[in-house]
Amino acid sequence: MALSRLSSRSNTFLKPAITALPSSIRRHVSTDSSPITIETAVPFTSHLCESPSRSVETSSEEILAFFRDMARMRRMEIAADSLYKAKLIRGFCHLYDGQEALAVGMEAAITKKDAIITSYRDHCTFIGRGGKLVDAFSELMGRKTGCSHGKGGSMHFYKKDASFYGGHGIVGAQIPLGCGLAFAQKYNKDEAVTFALYGDGAANQGQLFEALNISALWDLPAILVCENNHCEFIFWLIVICLVELLRLLC
């Protein structure tokens, strides 16, 4: 019902409010496509390999496109949070807000032929792979028009035509699966790469080290990306605070 109400409204409802302002008071945003050079504020730290360049060539048009993609993802996750609190999204709902730059930046450097497999924070990765908002919200609310036909929910988005092999609910389970995708790419001579994303909470999983080992031994085209969102740190901080509170109460 929520989706039908949303789709029945005019398209102007979904447009940013800034478009309704008079042109005389709008802030000018450059869309110049001429190249500009930007240098990262913090140098890269590498291990047994050459560090990438801190300078990158881009344009105002490209940077604005990155910002729009990230803002779209953030608004989607805020809406998903509201729907979850309203009990229109059932089960689990792991949000990606605060990590949008990673999804957008990675997509800027790869193609849809390259495969991505990730954990249960998969909403924005799906959008970055070209997924539609209506497909994402349909899946979140269990509709058969969702990207996984309403059977996966928040943790199991999927888009095979864009080489997105889903979110996975078990911590770290997607990492060896990503190495399997990389093995298939190498076997089929696809000239593509697989990106296996995991959070810092999966960094102590044995399957991560096994996957790293097999990737190195077989020279697989796999890139393992740690999305360090500090969830593990926050979890143990809460546990420690609760233990201290119980100790004081007892």
XYZ file of C-alpha atoms in Angstrom:
250
model
C 0.000 0.000 0.000
C 2.830 2.346 0.852
C 4.395 1.731 -2.571
C 1.112 2.289 -4.402
C 0.575 5.586 -2.599
C 4.095 6.687 -3.481
C 3.806 5.766 -7.157
C 0.428 7.520 -7.464
C 1.877 10.883 -6.544
C 3.259 13.278 -9.098
C 6.887 13.131 -10.155
C 7.422 16.606 -8.730
C 7.073 15.135 -5.231
C 10.335 13.230 -5.701
C 12.296 16.213 -6.992
C 14.540 18.159 -4.583
C 12.904 21.234 -3.078
C 15.689 23.418 -4.482
C 14.202 23.112 -7.984
C 11.131 25.017 -6.797
C 13.186 28.056 -5.794
C 13.486 31.069 -8.111
C 16.645 31.022 -10.202
C 17.730 34.342 -8.671
C 18.301 32.793 -5.224
C 19.583 29.363 -6.233
C 23.205 28.618 -5.474
C 25.194 28.116 -8.657
C 26.682 24.642 -9.061
C 29.358 24.200 -11.697
C 28.811 21.471 -14.271
C 32.016 22.218 -16.156
C 33.434 19.112 -17.820
C 36.965 20.485 -18.158
C 39.559 18.388 -16.265
C 40.741 19.354 -12.788
C 43.353 17.665 -10.584
C 42.580 16.790 -6.964
C 45.021 15.431 -4.389
C 43.897 13.243 -1.476
C 44.361 14.774 1.975
C 45.846 11.626 3.509
C 48.574 9.538 1.833
C 47.915 5.884 1.076
C 49.594 3.215 3.178
C 50.560 0.101 1.241
C 52.062 -3.262 2.152
C 54.468 -5.065 -0.188
C 53.133 -3.110 -3.170
C 53.459 0.302 -4.741
C 51.174 2.997 -3.339
C 48.666 4.543 -5.774
C 49.014 8.163 -6.782
C 47.508 10.756 -4.485
C 46.521 12.895 -7.475
C 43.468 12.127 -9.587
C 42.063 13.879 -12.628
C 38.320 14.552 -12.623
C 35.814 17.295 -13.459
C 33.124 19.317 -11.691
C 30.499 17.403 -13.644
C 31.813 14.032 -12.463
C 32.140 15.128 -8.818
C 28.564 16.458 -8.857
C 27.370 13.125 -10.279
C 29.146 11.318 -7.410
C 27.465 13.606 -4.883
C 24.021 13.047 -6.391
C 24.488 9.272 -6.271
C 25.573 9.405 -2.627
C 22.720 11.751 -1.676
C 20.253 9.420 -3.396
C 21.599 6.464 -1.438
C 21.452 8.393 1.848
C 17.831 9.448 1.264
C 16.939 5.852 0.420
C 18.445 4.545 3.654
C 16.746 7.229 5.740
C 13.431 6.262 4.138
C 14.165 2.564 4.798
C 14.844 3.393 8.453
C 11.464 5.128 8.739
C 9.673 2.213 7.032
C 11.372 -0.256 9.370
C 10.323 1.710 12.444
C 6.783 1.833 11.032
C 6.911 -1.996 10.747
C 6.420 -1.865 6.974
C 9.798 -3.591 6.643
C 9.918 -6.852 8.564
C 12.850 -8.930 9.740
C 16.306 -7.400 9.586
C 17.242 -4.034 8.077
C 20.970 -3.222 8.057
C 21.588 0.294 6.732
C 24.552 1.619 4.752
C 24.324 5.332 5.521
C 27.777 6.770 6.134
C 29.435 4.322 3.727
C 27.991 5.659 0.454
C 31.317 7.057 -0.748
C 32.811 3.566 -0.867
C 30.064 2.195 -3.136
C 30.126 5.218 -5.450
C 33.921 5.469 -5.608
C 34.333 1.771 -6.360
C 31.754 1.887 -9.155
C 33.613 4.799 -10.728
C 36.720 2.648 -11.154
C 35.177 -0.618 -12.420
C 32.662 -1.897 -14.965
C 29.459 -3.908 -14.693
C 31.424 -6.900 -15.994
C 33.350 -6.934 -12.708
C 31.521 -8.866 -9.991
C 30.599 -7.638 -6.515
C 29.513 -9.745 -3.554
C 28.908 -8.226 -0.144
C 27.483 -8.703 3.327
C 24.006 -7.836 4.587
C 24.525 -4.067 4.131
C 23.697 -4.352 0.447
C 21.034 -1.737 -0.379
C 23.374 0.951 -1.714
C 25.628 -1.541 -3.469
C 22.545 -2.703 -5.379
C 21.707 0.891 -6.339
C 25.320 1.504 -7.380
C 25.123 -1.509 -9.708
C 22.218 0.167 -11.517
C 19.316 -1.107 -9.421
C 16.098 0.897 -9.207
C 14.666 2.380 -6.042
C 11.279 0.760 -6.603
C 12.946 -2.666 -6.861
C 14.860 -2.012 -3.638
C 11.823 -0.906 -1.629
C 9.705 -3.700 -3.103
C 12.237 -6.222 -1.856
C 12.474 -4.571 1.545
C 8.715 -4.847 1.945
C 8.471 -8.397 0.647
C 6.811 -7.701 -2.724
C 7.318 -10.135 -5.590
C 8.355 -7.215 -7.826
C 11.506 -6.824 -5.704
C 15.003 -7.570 -6.964
C 14.879 -11.023 -5.328
C 11.123 -11.485 -5.890
C 10.411 -10.536 -2.294
C 12.045 -13.686 -0.938
C 15.371 -12.231 0.175
C 14.476 -9.105 2.110
C 17.001 -6.562 3.321
C 19.998 -8.906 3.508
C 19.679 -10.665 0.145
C 19.529 -8.192 -2.729
C 20.582 -9.605 -6.109
C 21.193 -8.320 -9.645
C 22.813 -10.910 -11.880
C 22.703 -8.813 -15.072
C 25.041 -6.321 -13.367
C 27.255 -9.026 -11.788
C 25.969 -8.274 -8.299
C 25.803 -11.563 -6.426
C 24.023 -10.350 -3.428
C 24.152 -9.661 0.214
C 24.724 -12.514 2.639
C 23.404 -12.808 6.163
C 26.177 -14.925 7.692
C 29.158 -12.839 8.797
C 32.063 -13.365 6.399
C 30.285 -16.035 4.319
C 30.485 -13.956 1.150
C 34.300 -13.839 1.135
C 35.020 -17.434 0.001
C 32.040 -17.205 -2.367
C 33.722 -14.165 -3.910
C 36.869 -16.218 -4.423
C 34.693 -18.807 -6.181
C 33.409 -16.111 -8.525
C 37.000 -15.020 -9.172
C 37.977 -18.629 -9.926
C 35.141 -18.841 -12.478
C 36.292 -15.580 -14.086
C 39.825 -16.886 -14.407
C 38.668 -20.290 -15.700
C 36.417 -18.675 -18.327
C 39.072 -16.050 -19.224
C 36.546 -13.262 -18.602
C 39.186 -10.547 -18.007
C 37.170 -9.296 -15.036
C 37.698 -8.926 -11.292
C 35.581 -9.877 -8.281
C 35.233 -7.534 -5.298
C 34.342 -9.309 -2.047
C 33.254 -6.757 0.544
C 33.204 -7.428 4.279
C 32.957 -5.376 7.437
C 35.432 -5.068 10.277
C 33.247 -7.473 12.248
C 34.268 -10.257 9.835
C 37.991 -9.440 9.980
C 38.654 -12.172 12.569
C 36.861 -14.908 10.620
C 38.958 -17.937 9.666
C 37.323 -18.099 6.259
C 38.765 -14.661 5.463
C 42.322 -15.928 5.954
C 41.587 -19.115 4.027
C 40.180 -17.021 1.167
C 43.245 -14.770 1.167
C 45.493 -17.810 1.098
C 43.713 -19.570 -1.773
C 43.512 -16.319 -3.756
C 47.266 -15.884 -3.493
C 48.076 -19.539 -4.240
C 45.853 -19.696 -7.311
C 46.459 -16.079 -8.386
C 42.750 -15.334 -8.501
C 41.405 -11.979 -9.784
C 39.862 -11.221 -6.389
C 40.011 -7.988 -4.398
C 38.917 -8.267 -0.764
C 37.646 -4.931 0.547
C 37.199 -4.223 4.253
C 34.445 -1.661 4.842
C 35.576 -0.522 8.274
C 32.368 0.938 9.738
C 33.501 0.307 13.353
C 30.423 -1.835 14.069
C 32.541 -4.421 15.880
C 34.097 -1.711 18.050
C 30.706 -0.197 18.889
C 29.240 -3.636 19.680
C 31.953 -4.486 22.205
C 31.815 -0.972 23.636
C 28.099 -1.473 24.341
C 28.799 -4.899 25.872
C 31.484 -3.443 28.158
C 29.157 -0.609 29.226
C 26.359 -3.078 30.000
C 28.706 -5.281 32.037
C 29.926 -2.270 34.016
C 26.315 -1.152 34.597
C 25.320 -4.589 35.861
C 28.388 -4.672 38.131
C 27.443 -1.317 39.649
C 23.803 -2.340 40.132
C 24.790 -5.593 41.812
